[in-house]
Short mmCIF file of C-alpha atoms and ligand atoms in Angstrom, two decimals:
data_model
loop_
_atom_site.label_atom_id
_atom_site.label_comp_id
_atom_site.label_asym_id
_atom_site.label_seq_id
_atom_site.Cartn_x
_atom_site.Cartn_y
_atom_site.Cartn_z
CA MET A 1 -169.41 -10.89 34.42
CA THR A 2 -169.01 -8.96 37.64
CA THR A 3 -171.64 -8.03 40.16
CA LEU A 4 -171.09 -5.05 42.38
CA VAL A 5 -173.15 -3.98 45.38
CA ALA A 6 -173.12 -0.25 46.20
CA MET A 7 -174.03 0.07 49.87
CA GLY A 8 -174.26 2.98 52.30
CA ALA A 9 -171.79 2.67 55.17
CA GLN A 10 -173.40 5.27 57.47
CA TRP A 11 -176.98 6.54 58.02
CA GLY A 12 -177.89 7.04 54.35
CA ASP A 13 -177.35 9.95 51.96
CA GLU A 14 -173.71 9.02 51.46
CA GLY A 15 -173.95 9.81 47.74
CA LYS A 16 -175.01 6.37 46.51
CA GLY A 17 -177.13 7.83 43.69
CA LYS A 18 -174.24 9.87 42.33
CA LEU A 19 -171.94 6.86 42.23
CA VAL A 20 -174.54 4.44 40.83
CA ASP A 21 -175.17 6.89 37.98
CA TRP A 22 -171.42 7.13 37.39
CA LEU A 23 -170.97 3.34 37.47
CA ALA A 24 -174.09 2.51 35.41
CA PRO A 25 -172.53 2.78 31.92
CA GLN A 26 -170.46 -0.27 32.80
CA ALA A 27 -173.48 -2.36 33.87
CA GLN A 28 -176.32 -3.89 31.89
CA LEU A 29 -178.61 -3.90 34.91
CA VAL A 30 -179.03 -1.63 37.92
CA VAL A 31 -181.15 -3.27 40.61
CA ARG A 32 -182.87 -1.83 43.68
CA PHE A 33 -183.47 -4.62 46.19
CA HIS A 34 -184.85 -3.13 49.42
CA GLY A 35 -186.46 -0.03 50.90
CA GLY A 36 -188.82 2.18 48.95
CA ASN A 37 -189.36 5.85 48.23
CA ASN A 38 -187.95 6.76 51.62
CA ALA A 39 -184.73 6.92 49.57
CA GLY A 40 -183.72 10.12 47.83
CA HIS A 41 -180.85 9.59 45.40
CA THR A 42 -179.45 12.71 43.77
CA LEU A 43 -177.79 12.65 40.35
CA VAL A 44 -176.16 15.68 38.76
CA VAL A 45 -175.38 15.38 35.07
CA ASP A 46 -174.18 18.38 33.03
CA GLY A 47 -175.35 20.61 35.86
CA GLU A 48 -178.89 19.20 35.80
CA LYS A 49 -180.12 17.68 39.06
CA THR A 50 -182.40 14.61 39.21
CA VAL A 51 -183.70 13.20 42.49
CA LEU A 52 -184.87 9.58 42.31
CA HIS A 53 -186.81 7.85 45.05
CA VAL A 54 -187.72 4.41 43.73
CA VAL A 55 -186.54 4.32 40.11
CA PRO A 56 -182.96 2.96 40.09
CA ALA A 57 -180.19 5.46 39.48
CA GLY A 58 -179.07 3.82 36.24
CA VAL A 59 -182.02 5.40 34.43
CA LEU A 60 -180.11 8.39 33.03
CA ASN A 61 -177.77 6.02 31.23
CA PRO A 62 -179.58 4.99 28.02
CA GLY A 63 -177.96 1.54 27.84
CA THR A 64 -178.99 0.38 31.30
CA ILE A 65 -182.05 -1.63 32.34
CA ASN A 66 -183.32 -0.76 35.81
CA LEU A 67 -185.00 -3.35 38.00
CA ILE A 68 -187.06 -2.80 41.12
CA GLY A 69 -186.72 -6.14 42.86
CA PRO A 70 -189.11 -8.19 45.02
CA GLY A 71 -187.59 -6.85 48.25
CA VAL A 72 -188.61 -3.26 47.53
CA VAL A 73 -191.88 -1.76 48.81
CA VAL A 74 -193.48 0.29 46.06
CA ASP A 75 -195.84 3.23 46.29
CA PRO A 76 -197.42 2.94 42.83
CA GLY A 77 -198.45 6.60 42.71
CA ALA A 78 -194.91 7.69 43.54
CA LEU A 79 -193.41 5.29 40.99
CA LEU A 80 -195.80 6.41 38.25
CA GLY A 81 -195.08 10.05 39.07
CA GLU A 82 -191.34 9.49 38.78
CA LEU A 83 -191.75 7.58 35.51
CA ALA A 84 -193.96 10.34 34.07
CA THR A 85 -191.37 13.01 34.91
CA LEU A 86 -188.58 10.96 33.33
CA GLU A 87 -190.69 10.35 30.23
CA GLU A 88 -191.58 14.05 29.93
CA ARG A 89 -187.92 14.94 30.14
CA GLY A 90 -187.20 12.50 27.31
CA VAL A 91 -184.86 10.49 29.53
CA LEU A 92 -187.00 7.35 29.50
CA LYS A 93 -188.10 6.77 25.92
CA ASP A 94 -188.33 2.99 26.20
CA PRO A 95 -190.55 1.82 29.10
CA SER A 96 -188.84 -1.59 29.13
CA ARG A 97 -185.79 0.13 30.66
CA VAL A 98 -187.60 0.23 34.03
CA ARG A 99 -189.15 -2.97 35.35
CA VAL A 100 -190.82 -3.66 38.65
CA SER A 101 -191.16 -7.09 40.18
CA GLY A 102 -194.71 -8.45 40.41
CA ARG A 103 -193.62 -9.74 43.82
CA ALA A 104 -192.76 -6.35 45.28
CA HIS A 105 -195.20 -5.26 47.98
CA VAL A 106 -197.42 -2.23 47.54
CA ILE A 107 -197.48 0.78 49.88
CA LEU A 108 -201.11 1.78 50.38
CA GLU A 109 -202.78 4.89 51.80
CA TRP A 110 -203.20 3.11 55.16
CA HIS A 111 -199.47 2.68 55.43
CA LEU A 112 -198.84 6.39 54.93
CA ALA A 113 -201.54 7.33 57.44
CA LEU A 114 -200.31 4.83 60.05
CA ASP A 115 -196.69 5.93 59.61
CA LYS A 116 -197.70 9.51 60.37
CA ALA A 117 -200.18 8.64 63.12
CA ARG A 118 -197.61 6.50 64.95
CA GLU A 119 -194.91 9.15 64.70
CA GLU A 120 -197.29 11.81 66.00
CA ALA A 121 -198.31 9.60 68.92
CA ALA A 122 -194.69 8.74 69.77
CA LYS A 123 -193.90 12.42 70.45
CA GLY A 124 -190.40 12.58 72.04
CA ARG A 125 -189.64 9.00 71.03
CA ALA A 126 -190.50 9.47 67.36
CA ILE A 127 -188.15 7.80 64.89
CA GLY A 128 -188.33 10.72 62.49
CA THR A 129 -189.43 8.56 59.57
CA THR A 130 -189.79 9.92 56.07
CA GLY A 131 -193.57 9.44 56.39
CA ARG A 132 -193.67 7.33 53.23
CA GLY A 133 -195.40 4.33 54.85
CA ILE A 134 -192.33 2.11 54.69
CA GLY A 135 -192.56 0.48 58.15
CA PRO A 136 -196.30 -0.27 58.00
CA ALA A 137 -195.93 -1.72 54.46
CA TYR A 138 -193.14 -4.10 55.51
CA GLU A 139 -195.21 -4.99 58.56
CA ASP A 140 -198.10 -6.18 56.36
CA LYS A 141 -195.65 -8.08 54.16
CA VAL A 142 -194.17 -9.95 57.12
CA THR A 143 -197.56 -10.70 58.65
CA ARG A 144 -198.56 -12.12 55.26
CA ARG A 145 -201.50 -9.86 54.49
CA GLY A 146 -199.81 -7.47 52.08
CA ILE A 147 -200.77 -6.69 48.50
CA ARG A 148 -198.18 -7.27 45.79
CA ILE A 149 -197.66 -5.45 42.51
CA ALA A 150 -198.98 -8.41 40.47
CA ASP A 151 -202.20 -8.33 42.54
CA LEU A 152 -202.96 -4.92 41.00
CA LEU A 153 -203.64 -6.76 37.73
CA ASP A 154 -206.28 -9.01 39.30
CA PRO A 155 -209.35 -6.92 40.28
CA LYS A 156 -211.11 -9.69 42.17
CA ARG A 157 -208.10 -10.65 44.28
CA LEU A 158 -207.46 -6.95 44.86
CA ARG A 159 -211.01 -6.29 46.03
CA ASP A 160 -210.85 -9.19 48.51
CA ALA A 161 -207.46 -8.16 49.83
CA ILE A 162 -208.45 -4.51 50.25
CA ASP A 163 -211.69 -5.42 52.02
CA ARG A 164 -209.81 -7.70 54.37
CA LEU A 165 -207.16 -5.10 55.13
CA ALA A 166 -209.70 -2.30 55.51
CA GLU A 167 -211.22 -3.83 58.61
CA GLN A 168 -207.93 -4.00 60.49
CA LYS A 169 -206.31 -0.84 59.20
CA ASN A 170 -209.26 1.45 59.67
CA PHE A 171 -209.86 0.00 63.12
CA GLU A 172 -206.33 0.90 64.17
CA LEU A 173 -206.48 4.33 62.54
CA VAL A 174 -209.86 5.35 63.89
CA GLU A 175 -210.13 3.59 67.24
CA PHE A 176 -206.53 3.74 68.37
CA TYR A 177 -205.11 6.87 66.76
CA LYS A 178 -208.35 8.85 66.32
CA TRP A 179 -207.49 9.46 62.65
CA GLN A 180 -209.82 9.56 59.67
CA PRO A 181 -210.51 6.17 58.05
CA VAL A 182 -209.28 5.46 54.54
CA ASP A 183 -212.06 5.17 51.94
CA LYS A 184 -211.57 1.57 50.78
CA ASP A 185 -213.70 1.97 47.64
CA ALA A 186 -211.67 4.95 46.45
CA LEU A 187 -208.50 3.04 47.29
CA TYR A 188 -209.72 0.05 45.25
CA ARG A 189 -210.51 2.25 42.24
CA ASN A 190 -207.06 3.85 42.48
CA ALA A 191 -205.38 0.47 42.78
CA VAL A 192 -207.11 -0.86 39.64
CA GLU A 193 -205.96 2.25 37.78
CA TRP A 194 -202.38 1.80 39.07
CA GLY A 195 -202.44 -1.77 37.78
CA LYS A 196 -203.45 -0.59 34.29
CA GLN A 197 -200.75 2.07 34.21
CA LEU A 198 -198.02 -0.13 35.66
CA GLU A 199 -198.73 -3.18 33.52
CA PRO A 200 -196.06 -2.40 30.88
CA TYR A 201 -193.43 -2.14 33.62
CA ILE A 202 -194.29 -5.32 35.55
CA ASP A 203 -191.75 -8.09 35.11
CA HIS A 204 -190.46 -11.30 36.65
CA THR A 205 -187.28 -9.38 37.53
CA THR A 206 -185.64 -12.42 39.13
CA ARG A 207 -185.58 -14.09 35.71
CA THR A 208 -184.34 -10.96 33.94
CA LEU A 209 -181.51 -10.78 36.46
CA ASP A 210 -180.67 -14.45 36.07
CA ARG A 211 -180.54 -14.12 32.27
CA ALA A 212 -178.17 -11.15 32.51
CA LEU A 213 -175.88 -13.11 34.82
CA ARG A 214 -175.93 -16.14 32.51
CA ASP A 215 -175.08 -13.84 29.59
CA GLY A 216 -172.01 -12.65 31.48
CA LYS A 217 -173.21 -9.06 31.97
CA ASN A 218 -172.12 -6.72 34.73
CA VAL A 219 -174.83 -6.03 37.30
CA LEU A 220 -174.91 -3.18 39.80
CA PHE A 221 -177.04 -3.52 42.94
CA GLU A 222 -178.09 -0.14 44.28
CA GLY A 223 -178.41 0.00 48.05
CA ALA A 224 -180.70 2.50 49.69
CA GLN A 225 -180.48 3.94 53.23
CA GLY A 226 -177.32 2.80 55.01
CA THR A 227 -175.83 0.17 57.30
CA PHE A 228 -176.78 1.92 60.55
CA LEU A 229 -180.42 2.20 59.41
CA ASP A 230 -180.51 -1.59 58.92
CA ILE A 231 -183.30 -3.29 60.88
CA ASP A 232 -180.86 -5.84 62.42
CA HIS A 233 -177.48 -4.14 62.43
CA GLY A 234 -178.45 -0.49 62.83
CA THR A 235 -179.22 1.74 65.80
CA TYR A 236 -182.53 -0.04 66.51
CA PRO A 237 -185.26 1.17 66.93
CA TYR A 238 -184.02 4.31 65.14
CA VAL A 239 -183.71 2.47 61.85
CA THR A 240 -185.75 1.75 58.76
CA SER A 241 -187.76 -1.45 58.28
CA SER A 242 -185.58 -3.31 55.79
CA ASN A 243 -182.13 -4.86 55.79
CA CYS A 244 -179.73 -2.31 54.32
CA VAL A 245 -176.57 -4.37 54.21
CA ALA A 246 -174.99 -6.11 51.23
CA GLY A 247 -176.42 -9.49 52.24
CA ALA A 248 -179.92 -8.14 51.59
CA VAL A 249 -179.16 -8.26 47.86
CA CYS A 250 -179.62 -12.01 47.81
CA ALA A 251 -183.11 -12.13 49.27
CA GLY A 252 -184.26 -8.76 47.93
CA ALA A 253 -183.20 -9.22 44.32
CA GLY A 254 -183.36 -13.01 44.18
CA VAL A 255 -179.76 -14.01 43.58
CA GLY A 256 -177.49 -16.45 45.40
CA PRO A 257 -174.56 -15.31 47.56
CA THR A 258 -172.17 -17.11 45.20
CA LYS A 259 -173.09 -14.52 42.55
CA VAL A 260 -172.01 -11.45 44.52
CA ASP A 261 -168.48 -10.44 43.53
CA ARG A 262 -167.68 -7.06 45.02
CA VAL A 263 -169.13 -4.81 47.69
CA LEU A 264 -168.45 -1.09 47.53
CA GLY A 265 -169.03 0.67 50.84
CA ILE A 266 -169.97 4.30 50.34
CA THR A 267 -169.18 6.89 53.00
CA LYS A 268 -169.07 10.64 53.18
CA ALA A 269 -165.78 12.21 54.25
CA TYR A 270 -167.71 13.15 57.44
CA THR A 271 -170.97 11.85 58.94
CA THR A 272 -174.62 12.91 58.65
CA ARG A 273 -177.90 11.58 59.91
CA VAL A 274 -181.48 12.66 59.28
CA GLY A 275 -184.19 11.71 61.77
CA GLY A 276 -183.91 10.65 65.42
CA GLY A 277 -181.49 8.33 67.20
CA PRO A 278 -177.95 8.36 68.59
CA PHE A 279 -175.05 9.87 66.67
CA PRO A 280 -171.80 9.66 68.68
CA THR A 281 -169.73 12.08 66.57
CA GLU A 282 -172.51 14.65 66.05
CA GLU A 283 -171.42 18.30 66.20
CA THR A 284 -174.28 20.55 67.25
CA GLY A 285 -172.23 23.76 67.19
CA ALA A 286 -170.15 25.65 64.64
CA VAL A 287 -168.51 22.59 63.05
CA GLY A 288 -171.89 20.94 62.42
CA GLU A 289 -173.23 24.16 60.96
CA ALA A 290 -170.17 24.57 58.72
CA LEU A 291 -170.52 21.00 57.40
CA ARG A 292 -174.25 21.49 56.77
CA LYS A 293 -173.61 24.71 54.87
CA ALA A 294 -170.58 23.55 52.86
CA GLY A 295 -172.15 20.16 52.10
CA SER A 296 -175.71 21.49 51.50
CA GLU A 297 -176.89 18.89 53.97
CA PHE A 298 -180.66 18.93 53.58
CA GLY A 299 -182.67 15.73 52.98
CA ALA A 300 -183.40 14.82 49.34
CA THR A 301 -186.76 13.26 50.32
CA THR A 302 -188.10 15.45 53.12
CA GLY A 303 -185.93 18.59 52.91
CA ARG A 304 -185.06 18.26 56.62
CA PRO A 305 -181.67 19.66 57.70
CA ARG A 306 -179.28 16.75 58.21
CA ARG A 307 -177.46 16.41 61.53
CA CYS A 308 -173.71 16.62 60.85
CA GLY A 309 -170.51 15.50 62.58
CA TRP A 310 -167.01 14.06 62.24
CA LEU A 311 -166.14 10.91 60.36
CA ASP A 312 -166.49 7.84 62.58
CA ALA A 313 -164.05 5.00 61.88
CA VAL A 314 -165.66 2.86 64.60
CA MET A 315 -168.86 2.83 62.54
CA LEU A 316 -167.03 2.25 59.28
CA ARG A 317 -165.19 -0.76 60.73
CA GLU A 318 -168.52 -2.23 61.86
CA ALA A 319 -169.98 -1.55 58.41
CA ALA A 320 -167.00 -3.24 56.75
CA ILE A 321 -167.67 -6.34 58.86
CA VAL A 322 -171.41 -6.64 58.32
CA ASN A 323 -171.22 -5.85 54.59
CA GLY A 324 -167.89 -7.47 53.70
CA PHE A 325 -166.71 -4.37 51.86
CA SER A 326 -164.13 -5.10 49.20
CA SER A 327 -163.53 -1.39 48.69
CA LEU A 328 -164.65 2.02 49.89
CA ALA A 329 -165.80 5.18 48.16
CA VAL A 330 -165.20 8.39 50.08
CA ASN A 331 -167.57 11.11 48.91
CA LYS A 332 -167.78 14.87 49.43
CA LEU A 333 -164.07 15.36 50.01
CA ASP A 334 -164.56 18.80 48.44
CA VAL A 335 -166.62 19.90 51.48
CA LEU A 336 -163.70 19.63 53.92
CA PRO A 337 -161.54 22.65 52.93
CA GLU A 338 -164.22 24.84 54.57
CA ILE A 339 -163.78 23.11 57.91
CA GLY A 340 -160.11 23.56 58.90
CA GLU A 341 -158.52 20.93 61.13
CA LEU A 342 -160.27 17.55 60.87
CA LYS A 343 -161.15 14.86 63.36
CA ILE A 344 -161.82 11.16 62.94
CA ALA A 345 -163.23 8.99 65.76
CA THR A 346 -160.97 5.97 66.20
CA ALA A 347 -162.54 4.49 69.35
CA TYR A 348 -165.31 5.16 71.88
CA ARG A 349 -165.28 5.47 75.63
CA VAL A 350 -168.41 3.70 76.88
CA ASN A 351 -169.16 4.02 80.59
CA GLY A 352 -165.46 4.70 81.22
CA LYS A 353 -164.26 1.74 79.12
CA LEU A 354 -162.30 2.22 75.91
CA THR A 355 -163.51 0.18 72.93
CA GLU A 356 -162.75 0.06 69.23
CA ASP A 357 -165.95 -1.89 68.53
CA PHE A 358 -169.34 -0.38 67.71
CA PRO A 359 -171.43 -1.20 70.81
CA MET A 360 -174.16 -3.80 70.84
CA THR A 361 -176.96 -1.91 72.59
CA LEU A 362 -178.71 1.42 72.05
CA ASP A 363 -177.94 2.45 75.65
CA GLU A 364 -174.23 2.03 75.02
CA ILE A 365 -174.34 3.83 71.68
CA GLU A 366 -176.21 6.70 73.32
CA VAL A 367 -173.49 7.26 75.94
CA ALA A 368 -170.51 6.50 73.68
CA GLU A 369 -167.95 9.32 73.76
CA PRO A 370 -165.78 9.37 70.66
CA VAL A 371 -162.01 9.33 71.02
CA TYR A 372 -160.63 11.51 68.25
CA GLU A 373 -157.52 11.71 66.23
CA THR A 374 -156.84 15.14 64.67
CA LEU A 375 -155.56 15.53 61.14
CA PRO A 376 -154.45 18.69 59.34
CA GLY A 377 -156.96 20.09 56.85
CA TRP A 378 -156.25 21.73 53.50
CA THR A 379 -157.55 24.86 51.80
CA GLU A 380 -157.19 23.99 48.11
CA ASP A 381 -160.32 23.35 46.05
CA VAL A 382 -160.27 19.69 44.96
CA ARG A 383 -163.27 19.71 42.61
CA GLY A 384 -161.06 19.78 39.53
CA CYS A 385 -158.94 16.80 40.60
CA ARG A 386 -159.42 13.63 38.54
CA ASN A 387 -156.43 11.62 39.75
CA PHE A 388 -155.66 10.68 43.31
CA GLU A 389 -152.18 12.16 42.88
CA ASP A 390 -153.73 15.56 41.98
CA LEU A 391 -155.21 15.91 45.47
CA PRO A 392 -153.40 18.10 48.02
CA ARG A 393 -151.04 16.14 50.27
CA ASN A 394 -153.24 16.49 53.37
CA ALA A 395 -156.31 15.34 51.44
CA ARG A 396 -154.44 12.23 50.31
CA ALA A 397 -153.26 11.64 53.86
CA TYR A 398 -156.85 11.94 55.13
CA VAL A 399 -158.06 9.30 52.66
CA GLU A 400 -155.11 7.03 53.40
CA ARG A 401 -155.81 7.32 57.12
CA ILE A 402 -159.39 6.16 56.49
CA GLU A 403 -158.04 3.13 54.61
CA ALA A 404 -155.72 2.28 57.48
CA LEU A 405 -158.37 2.74 60.18
CA VAL A 406 -161.04 0.72 58.37
CA GLY A 407 -158.72 -1.82 56.76
CA VAL A 408 -160.40 -1.50 53.35
CA PRO A 409 -158.90 0.19 50.27
CA VAL A 410 -160.47 3.47 49.14
CA GLU A 411 -160.93 2.98 45.43
CA ILE A 412 -163.21 5.91 44.61
CA VAL A 413 -163.09 9.49 45.83
CA SER A 414 -165.86 11.92 44.96
CA VAL A 415 -164.94 15.59 44.76
CA GLY A 416 -168.27 17.14 43.72
CA PRO A 417 -171.90 16.25 43.02
CA GLY A 418 -171.42 16.06 39.24
CA ARG A 419 -171.12 12.70 37.49
CA ASP A 420 -167.59 13.46 36.28
CA GLU A 421 -166.36 14.88 39.60
CA THR A 422 -165.05 11.47 40.50
CA ILE A 423 -161.63 9.93 41.04
CA SER A 424 -161.27 6.21 40.45
CA ARG A 425 -158.12 4.42 41.53
CA THR A 426 -159.02 1.06 39.94
CA GLU A 427 -161.52 -0.59 37.59
CA PRO A 428 -164.70 -0.99 39.72
CA PHE A 429 -166.11 -3.96 37.75
CA ARG A 430 -162.92 -5.97 37.61
CA PRO A 431 -163.52 -9.66 38.33
CA ARG A 432 -163.21 -10.87 41.88
P1 GDP B 1 -177.86 9.08 48.49
O1 GDP B 1 -179.17 8.97 49.18
O2 GDP B 1 -176.82 8.23 49.12
O3 GDP B 1 -177.95 8.89 47.02
O4 GDP B 1 -177.37 10.58 48.71
P2 GDP B 1 -178.28 11.91 48.56
O5 GDP B 1 -178.50 12.19 47.13
O6 GDP B 1 -179.47 11.84 49.45
O7 GDP B 1 -177.33 12.98 49.23
C1 GDP B 1 -176.04 13.22 48.76
C2 GDP B 1 -175.95 14.70 48.38
O8 GDP B 1 -174.60 15.04 48.18
C3 GDP B 1 -176.64 15.03 47.08
O9 GDP B 1 -177.09 16.35 47.12
C4 GDP B 1 -175.51 14.88 46.04
O10 GDP B 1 -175.73 15.67 44.88
C5 GDP B 1 -174.37 15.40 46.83
N1 GDP B 1 -173.05 14.83 46.50
C6 GDP B 1 -172.74 13.55 46.19
N2 GDP B 1 -171.39 13.41 46.06
C7 GDP B 1 -170.88 14.62 46.32
C8 GDP B 1 -169.54 15.14 46.39
O11 GDP B 1 -168.55 14.44 46.21
N3 GDP B 1 -169.42 16.46 46.72
C9 GDP B 1 -170.46 17.28 46.95
N4 GDP B 1 -170.24 18.54 47.26
N5 GDP B 1 -171.73 16.82 46.90
C10 GDP B 1 -171.92 15.53 46.60
P1 IMO B 2 -181.20 7.17 51.10
O1 IMO B 2 -181.40 5.96 50.24
C1 IMO B 2 -181.30 8.92 55.07
C2 IMO B 2 -184.27 7.37 57.87
C3 IMO B 2 -185.36 8.32 58.28
C4 IMO B 2 -185.62 7.82 59.70
C5 IMO B 2 -185.46 6.31 59.54
C6 IMO B 2 -186.76 5.55 59.33
O2 IMO B 2 -181.55 8.44 50.44
O3 IMO B 2 -179.85 7.16 51.73
P2 IMO B 2 -188.41 5.30 57.27
O4 IMO B 2 -189.17 6.33 56.49
O5 IMO B 2 -187.48 4.49 56.44
O6 IMO B 2 -189.28 4.44 58.13
O7 IMO B 2 -187.52 6.16 58.30
O8 IMO B 2 -184.63 6.12 58.40
N1 IMO B 2 -184.13 7.19 56.40
C7 IMO B 2 -183.14 7.72 55.67
N2 IMO B 2 -182.16 8.58 56.03
N3 IMO B 2 -181.35 8.45 53.80
C8 IMO B 2 -182.31 7.58 53.44
O9 IMO B 2 -182.33 6.99 52.23
C9 IMO B 2 -183.29 7.21 54.39
N4 IMO B 2 -184.36 6.40 54.36
C10 IMO B 2 -184.86 6.38 55.61
O10 IMO B 2 -184.92 9.67 58.27
O11 IMO B 2 -184.59 8.26 60.54
MG1 MG B 3 -180.59 10.19 50.06
#
């Protein structure tokens, strides 16, 4: 039995979906444990692209069971829509392959409206959220007035909870933001319908996970977002509303820290960010444009162009600390031949002072000037490479430099979006 956490080391979109799909055949369970359909995880199998938002990325592998754990916030309409598409495509023939925890909190129409209303009102200080209601849903969970998936099966409890919430939510929407109120009766009818449709998928996922672990199965925990979007460790307040570090697996899936064996940190070979907030190595000119074009850097959830820049080893070192990475995956190495000479930030200058540590405060991150090291690029196409030794010398040197700067071995290199466009230097599920 080995458990492996796949976690984003940057600001999301590192290619977690691609790698989870590639790793899934070796796991009995793939488990989402935080976030919601703010995630957009892209899988490319035999040239066919699938974008998943809340269904775990093990779903294209017929032998894998996919759990949506208690720490996830679930928009039932979005989940049902994704399930319907997968069923129509014939990918999900057996509904028991996707199971959602009855303890997961529900994203309701109020949450979507408040997310948008708050962003609109924030103007220049907007976070640039995905507009999926994630923050407001977590807020209701933490203030202990949220509705959980299992509540959808209990019409009376649901009616009471919706009536209670309606007073507060519509007050804020109408009186404070001057938005339209949400029709609570229509919402109730929808919620009852969601309950009926979701019933076959609802499960005590914590028990399912425990059984798999007792049976000695491999389990893959699928992170969403990335370390620097984490509510505690990220570039607050320009973050999401959940913990997106490896430690979140324990609370979000319901498993003890003694059961986590390996943590795979996933990074692009450069850096991207979508939404607002500081980005020390951002390139707003030709280099950024070249990365965006060569890497097709447009959001999988909102379609927004992603901000692009050089790889930042200061961030990756911080991510290695807060996640305890046992290995790294470096994705999108195939994008770099278009760029020419390459830079990696090895330190920052903050208010005139040199530091190798990611700063503590937003003010410091905002003024951090990266100190770069320049490495030679390469022009060869690497998409056909399947062994590390097949890569051009400068590509190998680039990866080895990342290992040295971060102090974590790079065990996986991705050279294209396709499932098989992957180089593995070791056995990912080997025991600790
Ligand atoms: P996630 O949110 O971490 O799963 O990442 P996204 O799916 O949002 O964004 C990653 C994008 O890069 C997707 O379009 C993937 O198909 C694509 N991708 C992943 N790995 C590679 C790679 O090695 N090379 C290239 N060119 N594209 C990749
Ligand atoms: P995956 O799993 C990239 C960003 C949003 C915004 C901030 C808060 O595909 O890597 P939210 O809607 O969560 O309240 O938005 O977080 N964000 C992501 N950026 N990838 C994601 O997920 C993201 N999920 C949220 O752009 O800046
Ligand atoms: Mg994404």
